[in-house]
mmCIF file of C-alpha atoms and ligand atoms in Angstrom:
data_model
loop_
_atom_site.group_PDB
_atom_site.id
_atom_site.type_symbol
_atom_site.label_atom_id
_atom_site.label_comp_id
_atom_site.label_asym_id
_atom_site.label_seq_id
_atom_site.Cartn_x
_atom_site.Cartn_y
_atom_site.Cartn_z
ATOM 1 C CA UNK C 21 22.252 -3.784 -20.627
ATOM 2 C CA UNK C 22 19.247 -4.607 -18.351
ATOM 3 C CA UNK C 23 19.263 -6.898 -14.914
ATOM 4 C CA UNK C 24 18.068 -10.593 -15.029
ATOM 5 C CA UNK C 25 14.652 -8.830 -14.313
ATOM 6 C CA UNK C 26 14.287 -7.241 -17.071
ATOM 7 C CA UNK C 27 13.662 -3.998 -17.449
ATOM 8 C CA UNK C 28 15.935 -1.752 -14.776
ATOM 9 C CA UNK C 29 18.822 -1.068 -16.065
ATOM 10 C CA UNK C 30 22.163 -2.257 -13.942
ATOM 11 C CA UNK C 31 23.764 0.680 -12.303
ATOM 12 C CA UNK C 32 19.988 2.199 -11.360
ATOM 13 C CA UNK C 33 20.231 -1.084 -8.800
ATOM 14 C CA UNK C 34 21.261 0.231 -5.269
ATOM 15 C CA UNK C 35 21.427 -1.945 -2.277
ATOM 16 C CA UNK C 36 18.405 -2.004 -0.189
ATOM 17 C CA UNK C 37 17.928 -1.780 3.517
ATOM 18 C CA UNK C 38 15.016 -3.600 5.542
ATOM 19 C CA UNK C 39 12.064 -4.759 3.594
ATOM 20 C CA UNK C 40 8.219 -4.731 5.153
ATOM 21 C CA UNK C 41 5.004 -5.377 3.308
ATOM 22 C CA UNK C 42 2.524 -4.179 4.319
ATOM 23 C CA UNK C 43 -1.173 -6.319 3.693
ATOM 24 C CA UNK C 44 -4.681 -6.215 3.752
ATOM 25 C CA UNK C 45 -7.799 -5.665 1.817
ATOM 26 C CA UNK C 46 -8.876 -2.223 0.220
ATOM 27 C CA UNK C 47 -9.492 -0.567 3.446
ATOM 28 C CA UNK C 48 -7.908 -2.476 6.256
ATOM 29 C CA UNK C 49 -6.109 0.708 7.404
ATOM 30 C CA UNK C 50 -2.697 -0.157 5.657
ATOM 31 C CA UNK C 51 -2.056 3.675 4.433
ATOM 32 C CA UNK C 52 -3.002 4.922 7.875
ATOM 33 C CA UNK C 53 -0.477 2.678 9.931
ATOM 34 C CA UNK C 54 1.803 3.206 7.050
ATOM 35 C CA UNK C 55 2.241 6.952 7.483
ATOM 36 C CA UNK C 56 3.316 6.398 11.280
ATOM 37 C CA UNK C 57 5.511 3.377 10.881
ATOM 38 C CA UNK C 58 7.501 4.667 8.330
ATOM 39 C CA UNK C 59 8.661 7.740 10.354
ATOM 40 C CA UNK C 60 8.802 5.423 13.597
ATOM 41 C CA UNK C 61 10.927 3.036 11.546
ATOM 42 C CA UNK C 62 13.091 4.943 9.328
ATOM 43 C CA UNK C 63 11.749 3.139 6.321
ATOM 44 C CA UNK C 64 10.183 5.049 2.754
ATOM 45 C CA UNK C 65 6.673 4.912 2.580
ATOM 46 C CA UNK C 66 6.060 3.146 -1.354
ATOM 47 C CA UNK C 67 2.248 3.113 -1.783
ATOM 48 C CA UNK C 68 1.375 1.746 -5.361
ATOM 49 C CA UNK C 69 -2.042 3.290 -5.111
ATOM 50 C CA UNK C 70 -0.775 6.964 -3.911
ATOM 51 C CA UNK C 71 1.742 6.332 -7.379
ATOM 52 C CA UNK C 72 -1.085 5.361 -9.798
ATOM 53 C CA UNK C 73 -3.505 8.357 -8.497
ATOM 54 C CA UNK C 74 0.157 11.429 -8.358
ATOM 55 C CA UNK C 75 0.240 9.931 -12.689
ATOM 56 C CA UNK C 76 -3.334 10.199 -13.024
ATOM 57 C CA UNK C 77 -3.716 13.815 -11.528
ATOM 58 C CA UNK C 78 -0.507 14.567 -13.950
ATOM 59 C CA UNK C 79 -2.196 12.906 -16.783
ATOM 60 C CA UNK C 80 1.472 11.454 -17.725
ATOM 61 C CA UNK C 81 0.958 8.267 -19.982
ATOM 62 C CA UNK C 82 1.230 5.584 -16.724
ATOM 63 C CA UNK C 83 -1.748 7.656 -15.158
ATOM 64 C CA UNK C 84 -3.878 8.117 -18.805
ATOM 65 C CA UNK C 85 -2.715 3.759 -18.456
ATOM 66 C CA UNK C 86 -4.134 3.051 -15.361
ATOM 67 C CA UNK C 87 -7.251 5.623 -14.822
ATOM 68 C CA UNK C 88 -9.390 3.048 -16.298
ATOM 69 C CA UNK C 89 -8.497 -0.140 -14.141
ATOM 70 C CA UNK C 90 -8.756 2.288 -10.803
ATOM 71 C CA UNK C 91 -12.130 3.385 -11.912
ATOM 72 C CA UNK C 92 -13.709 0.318 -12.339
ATOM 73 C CA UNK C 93 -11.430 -1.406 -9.166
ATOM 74 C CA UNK C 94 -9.721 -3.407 -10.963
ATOM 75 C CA UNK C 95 -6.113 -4.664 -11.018
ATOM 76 C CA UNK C 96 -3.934 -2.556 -13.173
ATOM 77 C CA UNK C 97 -1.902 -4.899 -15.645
ATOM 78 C CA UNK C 98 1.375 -6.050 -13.696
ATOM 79 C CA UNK C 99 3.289 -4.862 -16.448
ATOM 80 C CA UNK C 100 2.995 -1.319 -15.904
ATOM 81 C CA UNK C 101 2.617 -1.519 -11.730
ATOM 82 C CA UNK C 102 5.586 -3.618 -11.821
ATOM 83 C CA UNK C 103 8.146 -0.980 -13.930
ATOM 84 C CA UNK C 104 6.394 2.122 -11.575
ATOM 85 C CA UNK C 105 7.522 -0.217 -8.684
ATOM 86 C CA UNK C 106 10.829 -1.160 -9.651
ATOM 87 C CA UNK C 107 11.448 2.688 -10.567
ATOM 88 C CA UNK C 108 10.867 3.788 -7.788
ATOM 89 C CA UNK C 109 12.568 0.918 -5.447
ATOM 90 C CA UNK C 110 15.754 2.361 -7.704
ATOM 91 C CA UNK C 111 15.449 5.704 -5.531
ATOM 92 C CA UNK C 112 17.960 6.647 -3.605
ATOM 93 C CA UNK C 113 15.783 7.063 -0.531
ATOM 94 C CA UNK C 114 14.942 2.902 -1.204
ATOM 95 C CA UNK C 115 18.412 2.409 0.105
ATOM 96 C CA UNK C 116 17.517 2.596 3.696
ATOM 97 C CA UNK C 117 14.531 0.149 3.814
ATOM 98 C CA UNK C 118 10.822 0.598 2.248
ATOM 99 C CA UNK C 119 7.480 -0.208 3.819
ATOM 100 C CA UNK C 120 5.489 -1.506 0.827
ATOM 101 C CA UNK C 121 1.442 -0.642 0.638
ATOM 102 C CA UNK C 122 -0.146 -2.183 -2.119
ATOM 103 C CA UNK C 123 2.227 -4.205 -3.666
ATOM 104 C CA UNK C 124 2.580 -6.827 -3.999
ATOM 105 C CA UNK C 125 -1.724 -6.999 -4.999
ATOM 106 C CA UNK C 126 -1.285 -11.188 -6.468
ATOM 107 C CA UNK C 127 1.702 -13.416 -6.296
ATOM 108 C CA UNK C 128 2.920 -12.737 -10.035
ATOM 109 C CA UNK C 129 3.747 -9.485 -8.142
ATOM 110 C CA UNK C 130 5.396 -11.381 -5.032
ATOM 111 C CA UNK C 131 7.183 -13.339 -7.235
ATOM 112 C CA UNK C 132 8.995 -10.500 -9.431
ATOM 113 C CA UNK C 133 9.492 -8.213 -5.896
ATOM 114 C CA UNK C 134 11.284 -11.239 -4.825
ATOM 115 C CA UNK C 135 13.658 -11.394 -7.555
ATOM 116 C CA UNK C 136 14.084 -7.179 -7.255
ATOM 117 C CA UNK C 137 15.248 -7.240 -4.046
ATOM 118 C CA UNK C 138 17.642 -10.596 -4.263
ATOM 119 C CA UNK C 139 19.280 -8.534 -6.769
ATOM 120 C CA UNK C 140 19.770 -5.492 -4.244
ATOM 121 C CA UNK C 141 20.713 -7.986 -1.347
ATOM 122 C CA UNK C 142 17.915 -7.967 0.334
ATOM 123 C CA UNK C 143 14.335 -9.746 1.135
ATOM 124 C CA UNK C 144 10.996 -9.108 2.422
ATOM 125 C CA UNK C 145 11.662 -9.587 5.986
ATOM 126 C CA UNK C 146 8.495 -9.172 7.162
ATOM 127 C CA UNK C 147 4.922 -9.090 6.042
ATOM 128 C CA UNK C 148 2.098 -7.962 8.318
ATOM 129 C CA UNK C 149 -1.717 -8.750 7.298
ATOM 130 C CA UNK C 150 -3.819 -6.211 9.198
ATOM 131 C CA UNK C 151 -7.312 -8.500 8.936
ATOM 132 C CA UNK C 152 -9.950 -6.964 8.751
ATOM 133 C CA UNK C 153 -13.644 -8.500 7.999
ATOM 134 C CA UNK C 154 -15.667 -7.485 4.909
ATOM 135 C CA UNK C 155 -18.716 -5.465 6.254
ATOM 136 C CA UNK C 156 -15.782 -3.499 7.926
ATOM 137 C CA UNK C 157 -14.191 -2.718 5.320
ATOM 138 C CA UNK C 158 -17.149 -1.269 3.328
ATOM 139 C CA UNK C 159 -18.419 0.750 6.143
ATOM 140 C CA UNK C 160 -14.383 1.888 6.426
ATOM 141 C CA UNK C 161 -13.981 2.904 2.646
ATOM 142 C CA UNK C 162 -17.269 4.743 2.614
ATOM 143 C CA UNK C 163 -16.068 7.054 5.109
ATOM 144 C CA UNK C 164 -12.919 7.501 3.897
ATOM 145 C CA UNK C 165 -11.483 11.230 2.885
ATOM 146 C CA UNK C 166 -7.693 11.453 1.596
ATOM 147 C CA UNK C 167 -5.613 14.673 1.608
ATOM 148 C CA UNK C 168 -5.161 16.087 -1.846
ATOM 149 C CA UNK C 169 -1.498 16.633 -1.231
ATOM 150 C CA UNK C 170 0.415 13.261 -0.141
ATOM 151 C CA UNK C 171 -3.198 10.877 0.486
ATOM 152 C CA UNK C 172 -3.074 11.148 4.177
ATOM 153 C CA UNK C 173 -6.141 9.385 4.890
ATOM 154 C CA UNK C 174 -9.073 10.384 7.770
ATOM 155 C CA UNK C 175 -12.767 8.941 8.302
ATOM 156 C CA UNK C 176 -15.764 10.888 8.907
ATOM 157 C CA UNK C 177 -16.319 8.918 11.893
ATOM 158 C CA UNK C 178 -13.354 7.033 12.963
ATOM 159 C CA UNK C 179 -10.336 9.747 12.441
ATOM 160 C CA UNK C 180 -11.605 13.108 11.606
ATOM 161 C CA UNK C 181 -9.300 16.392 11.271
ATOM 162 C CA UNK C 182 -9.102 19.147 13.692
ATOM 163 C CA UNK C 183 -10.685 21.543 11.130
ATOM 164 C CA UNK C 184 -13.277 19.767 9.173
ATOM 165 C CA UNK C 185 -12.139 19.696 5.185
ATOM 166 C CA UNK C 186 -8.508 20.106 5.853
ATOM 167 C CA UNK C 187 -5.618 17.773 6.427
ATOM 168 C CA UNK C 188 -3.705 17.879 9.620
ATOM 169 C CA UNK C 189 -0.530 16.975 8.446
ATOM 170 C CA UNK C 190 0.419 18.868 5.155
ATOM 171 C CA UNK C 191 -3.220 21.679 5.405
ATOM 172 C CA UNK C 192 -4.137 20.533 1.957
ATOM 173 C CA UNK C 193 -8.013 19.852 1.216
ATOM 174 C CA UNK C 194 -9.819 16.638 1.754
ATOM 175 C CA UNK C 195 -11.925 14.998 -0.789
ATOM 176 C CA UNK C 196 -13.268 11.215 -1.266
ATOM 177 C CA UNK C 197 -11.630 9.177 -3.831
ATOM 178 C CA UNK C 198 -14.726 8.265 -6.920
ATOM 179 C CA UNK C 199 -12.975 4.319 -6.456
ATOM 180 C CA UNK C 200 -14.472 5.072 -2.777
ATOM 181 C CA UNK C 201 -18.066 5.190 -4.222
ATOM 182 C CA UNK C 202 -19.955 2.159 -2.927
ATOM 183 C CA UNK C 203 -20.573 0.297 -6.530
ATOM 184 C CA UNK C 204 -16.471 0.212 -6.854
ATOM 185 C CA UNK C 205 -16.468 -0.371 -3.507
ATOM 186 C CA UNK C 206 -18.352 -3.911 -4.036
ATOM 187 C CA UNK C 207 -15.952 -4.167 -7.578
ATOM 188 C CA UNK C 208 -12.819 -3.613 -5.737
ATOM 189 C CA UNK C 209 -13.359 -6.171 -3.147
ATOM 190 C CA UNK C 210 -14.929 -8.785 -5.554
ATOM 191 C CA UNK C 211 -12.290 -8.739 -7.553
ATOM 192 C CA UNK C 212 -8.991 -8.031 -5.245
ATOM 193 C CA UNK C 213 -10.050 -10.104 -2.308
ATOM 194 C CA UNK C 214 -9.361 -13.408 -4.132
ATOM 195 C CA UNK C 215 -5.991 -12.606 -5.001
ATOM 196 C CA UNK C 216 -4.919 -11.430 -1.923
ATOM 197 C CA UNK C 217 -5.910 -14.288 0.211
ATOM 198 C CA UNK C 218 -2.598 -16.181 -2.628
ATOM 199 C CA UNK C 219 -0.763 -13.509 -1.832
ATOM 200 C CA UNK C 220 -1.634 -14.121 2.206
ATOM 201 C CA UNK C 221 -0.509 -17.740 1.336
ATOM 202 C CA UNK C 222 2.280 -16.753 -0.223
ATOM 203 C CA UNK C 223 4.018 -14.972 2.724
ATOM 204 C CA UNK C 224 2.615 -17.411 5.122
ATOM 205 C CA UNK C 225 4.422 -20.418 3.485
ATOM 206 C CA UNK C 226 8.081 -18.006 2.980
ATOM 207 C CA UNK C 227 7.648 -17.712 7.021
ATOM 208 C CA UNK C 228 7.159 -14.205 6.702
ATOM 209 C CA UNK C 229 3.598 -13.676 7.680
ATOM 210 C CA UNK C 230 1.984 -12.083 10.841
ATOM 211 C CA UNK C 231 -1.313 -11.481 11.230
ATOM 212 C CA UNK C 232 -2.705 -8.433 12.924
ATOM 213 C CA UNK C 233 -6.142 -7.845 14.436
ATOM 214 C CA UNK C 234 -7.323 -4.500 12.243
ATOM 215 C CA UNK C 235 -10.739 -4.406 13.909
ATOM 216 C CA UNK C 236 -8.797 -2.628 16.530
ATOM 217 C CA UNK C 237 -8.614 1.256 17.140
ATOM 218 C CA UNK C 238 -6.300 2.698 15.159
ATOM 219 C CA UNK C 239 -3.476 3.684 17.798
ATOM 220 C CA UNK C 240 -3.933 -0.553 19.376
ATOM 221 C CA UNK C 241 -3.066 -1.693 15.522
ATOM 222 C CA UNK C 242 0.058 0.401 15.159
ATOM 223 C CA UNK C 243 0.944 -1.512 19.022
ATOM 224 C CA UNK C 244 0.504 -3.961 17.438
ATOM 225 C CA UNK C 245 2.198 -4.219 14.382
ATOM 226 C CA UNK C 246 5.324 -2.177 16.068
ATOM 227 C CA UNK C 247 5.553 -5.440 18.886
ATOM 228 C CA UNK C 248 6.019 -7.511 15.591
ATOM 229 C CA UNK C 249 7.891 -5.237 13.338
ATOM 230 C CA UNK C 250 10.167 -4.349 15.814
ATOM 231 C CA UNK C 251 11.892 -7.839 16.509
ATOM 232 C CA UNK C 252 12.145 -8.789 12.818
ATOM 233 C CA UNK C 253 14.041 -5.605 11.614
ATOM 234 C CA UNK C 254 15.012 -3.107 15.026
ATOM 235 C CA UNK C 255 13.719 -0.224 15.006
ATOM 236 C CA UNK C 256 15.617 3.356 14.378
ATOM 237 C CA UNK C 257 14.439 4.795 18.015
HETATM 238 P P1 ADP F 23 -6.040 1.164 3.092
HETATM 239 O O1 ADP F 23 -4.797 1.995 2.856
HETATM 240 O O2 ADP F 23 -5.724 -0.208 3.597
HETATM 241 O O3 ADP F 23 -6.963 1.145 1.917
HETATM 242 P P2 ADP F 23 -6.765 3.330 4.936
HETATM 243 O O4 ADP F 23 -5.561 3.460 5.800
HETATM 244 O O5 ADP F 23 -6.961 4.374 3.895
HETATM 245 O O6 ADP F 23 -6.844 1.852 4.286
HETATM 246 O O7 ADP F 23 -8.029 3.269 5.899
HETATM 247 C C1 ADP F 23 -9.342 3.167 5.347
HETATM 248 C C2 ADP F 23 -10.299 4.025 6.169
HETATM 249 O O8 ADP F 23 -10.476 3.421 7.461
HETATM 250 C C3 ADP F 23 -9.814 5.448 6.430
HETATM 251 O O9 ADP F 23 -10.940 6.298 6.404
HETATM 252 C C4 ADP F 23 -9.193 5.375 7.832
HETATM 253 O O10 ADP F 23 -9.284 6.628 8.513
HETATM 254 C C5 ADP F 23 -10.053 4.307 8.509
HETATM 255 N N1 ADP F 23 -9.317 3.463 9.445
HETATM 256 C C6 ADP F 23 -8.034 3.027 9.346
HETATM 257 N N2 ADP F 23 -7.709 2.233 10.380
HETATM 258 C C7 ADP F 23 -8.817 2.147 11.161
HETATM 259 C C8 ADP F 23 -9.130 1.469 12.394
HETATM 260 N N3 ADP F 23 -8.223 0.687 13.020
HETATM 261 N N4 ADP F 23 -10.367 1.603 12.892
HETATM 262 C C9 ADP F 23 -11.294 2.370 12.276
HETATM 263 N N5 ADP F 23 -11.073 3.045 11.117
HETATM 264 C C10 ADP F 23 -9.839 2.935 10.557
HETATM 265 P P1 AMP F 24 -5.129 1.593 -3.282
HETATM 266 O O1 AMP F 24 -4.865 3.052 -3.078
HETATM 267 O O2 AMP F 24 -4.039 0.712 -2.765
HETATM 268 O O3 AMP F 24 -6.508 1.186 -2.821
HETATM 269 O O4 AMP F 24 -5.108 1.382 -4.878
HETATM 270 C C1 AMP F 24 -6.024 2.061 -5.715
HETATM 271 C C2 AMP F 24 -6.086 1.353 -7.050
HETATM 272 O O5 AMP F 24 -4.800 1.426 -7.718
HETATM 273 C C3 AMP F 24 -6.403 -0.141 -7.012
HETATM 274 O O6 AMP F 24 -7.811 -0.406 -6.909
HETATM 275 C C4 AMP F 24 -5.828 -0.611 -8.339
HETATM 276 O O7 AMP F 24 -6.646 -0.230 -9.433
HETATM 277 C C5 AMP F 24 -4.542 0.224 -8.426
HETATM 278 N N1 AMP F 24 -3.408 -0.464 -7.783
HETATM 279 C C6 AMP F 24 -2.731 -0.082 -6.658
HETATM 280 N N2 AMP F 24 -1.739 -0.941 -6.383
HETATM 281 C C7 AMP F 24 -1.792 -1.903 -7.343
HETATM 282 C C8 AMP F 24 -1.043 -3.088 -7.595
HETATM 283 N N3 AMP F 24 -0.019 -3.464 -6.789
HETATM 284 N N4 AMP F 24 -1.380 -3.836 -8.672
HETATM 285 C C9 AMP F 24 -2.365 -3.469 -9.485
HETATM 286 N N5 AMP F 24 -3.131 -2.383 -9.297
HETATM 287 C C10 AMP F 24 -2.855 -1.593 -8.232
#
C-alpha cells in the first residue's frame, strides 16, 4: 500500500518538523549559507545536488541515471529527483525540520513537495531567495572548489581554506566540479534560470517568499537570512 503520492510507502511517513527552502540560481551561495543555518537552526541539511553527485561517485543506478543531465546542466527528470527526495524526507533525522537546497528546481517539484509534507503535517514555512545577478553568478561558479567528502564549498577568491587544497571542516581534498566548467556554466543557467523565476512565483503567491540580497559578503547574507528565518520558525539557540 503506497500514500496518495504515490510511491512512499505508508509507515516510511514520519511527521516532520519546520520546513525552509532554500532558493536561488546555480551559484547564489545557497550550499554555503546552508551548511551554517542548519547547525544554527537545528534543521537537516537535504541538498538534491550533494544526493545526485554521493550516487554518481557510487555509480548506484540513480547516479549511472542522472550523470548525464548534471553533465550537460540540465534538469534531471522529476521522476527520479522526486523518489531520491521523498526517500530521504522519510529519514528519521527529517523529523526535526529540513532546510531544502535544490529542490524544489520547477513548480512540478513545488507542487509534489507540497503534497509530501501535508501528508507529514507540515508545510514549507518559509522560502528565502538569496538574489543574486547573472555575471555574479558566473564569476561565483568559476571559482568554486567543493570538499570531496560532504561538498563543503570555498572560492578561490571569495572563501579560501586555511591550507590551500584542503577542506576546513571535514580535511578532505578540494577539487572543482566538471558542471563548474564555464560552457555548463552558460548551459546550467540557460536552462535552470527560467524555471526558477515559476518557482520564485510560486512561493511568492503561497506568502512564503523573502528575498535576500546575495551580492552581500557571505557572513551579511547569513544576517540576513537568520533576521527572517528566525521569526517564521524560532530558532533552537
Ligand atoms: P549554490 O549552492 O547556490 O550553487 P555555493 O554555496 O556553492 O552556491 O556558492 C557558490 C560559490 O560562491 C562558492 O565558491 C562560494 O564560496 C561562493 N560564495 C557563496 N556566497 C558568497 C557571497 N555572499 N559572496 C561571494 N562569494 C560567495
Ligand atoms: P546543484 O549542486 O544544486 O548545483 O545541482 C547539480 C545538478 O544536479 C543540477 O545541475 C541538476 O543536473 C541536478 N539537480 C540537483 N537538484 C535537482 C532538482 N531538484 N531537479 C533536477 N535536477 C537537479
Amino acid at each position: 500500500m503506497t500514500s496518495a503520492i504515490g510511491r512512499v510507502p505508508i509507515g516510511r511517513n514520519p511527521p516532520i518538523g519546520r520546513v525552509v527552502v532554500l532558493l536561488g540560481a546555480p551559484g547564489a551561495g545557497k550550499g554555503t549559507q546552508a551548511q551554517i543555518l542548519s547547525e544554527r537552526l537545528g534543521l537537516a541539511h537535504v541538498a538534491t545536488g550533494d544526493l545526485f553527485r554521493a550516487a554518481v561517485r557510487d555509480e548506484t543506478p540513480l547516479g549511472l541515471a542522472a550523470k548525464g543531465y548534471m553533465d550537460r546542466g540540465e534538469l534531471v527528470p522529476d521522476g527520479v529527483t522526486i523518489e531520491m527526495l521523498l526517500e530521504r524526507l522519510a529519514k528519521p533525522d527529517a523529523q526535526a525540520g529540513i532546510l531544502l537546497d535544490g529542490f524544489p528546481r520547477n513548480t512540478a517539484q513545488a507542487e509534489v513537495l507540497d503534497k509530501a509534507l501535508a501528508e507529514k503535517g507540515g508545510q514549507v514555512d518559509l522560502a528565502p531567495y538569496i538574489e543574486v545577478p547573472e555575471a555574479d553568478l558566473v564569476a561565483r561558479l568559476g571559482g568554486r572548489w567543493i570538499c570531496r567528502a560532504q561538498g563543503h564549498p570555498y572560492h578561490e577568491l571569495n572563501k579560501q581554506p586555511a591550507q590551500s587544497g584542503v577542506c576546513d571542516v571535514d580535511g578532505s581534498d578540494l577539487y572543482q566540479r566538471t558542471d563548474d566548467q564555464p560552457a555548463t556554466v552558460q548551459a546550467r543557467l540557460r536552462q535552470q534560470l527560467g524555471a526558477l523565476d515559476l518557482v520564485v512565483d510560486y512561493y511568492r503567491k503561497r506568502a512564503v517568499l523573502t528575498v535576500v540580497d546575495g551580492r552581500k559578503d557571505i557572513g551579511q547574507v547569513t544576517v540576513d537570512l537568520l533576521a527572517a528565518i528566525v521569526p517564521a520558525i524560532g530558532s533552537r539557540g
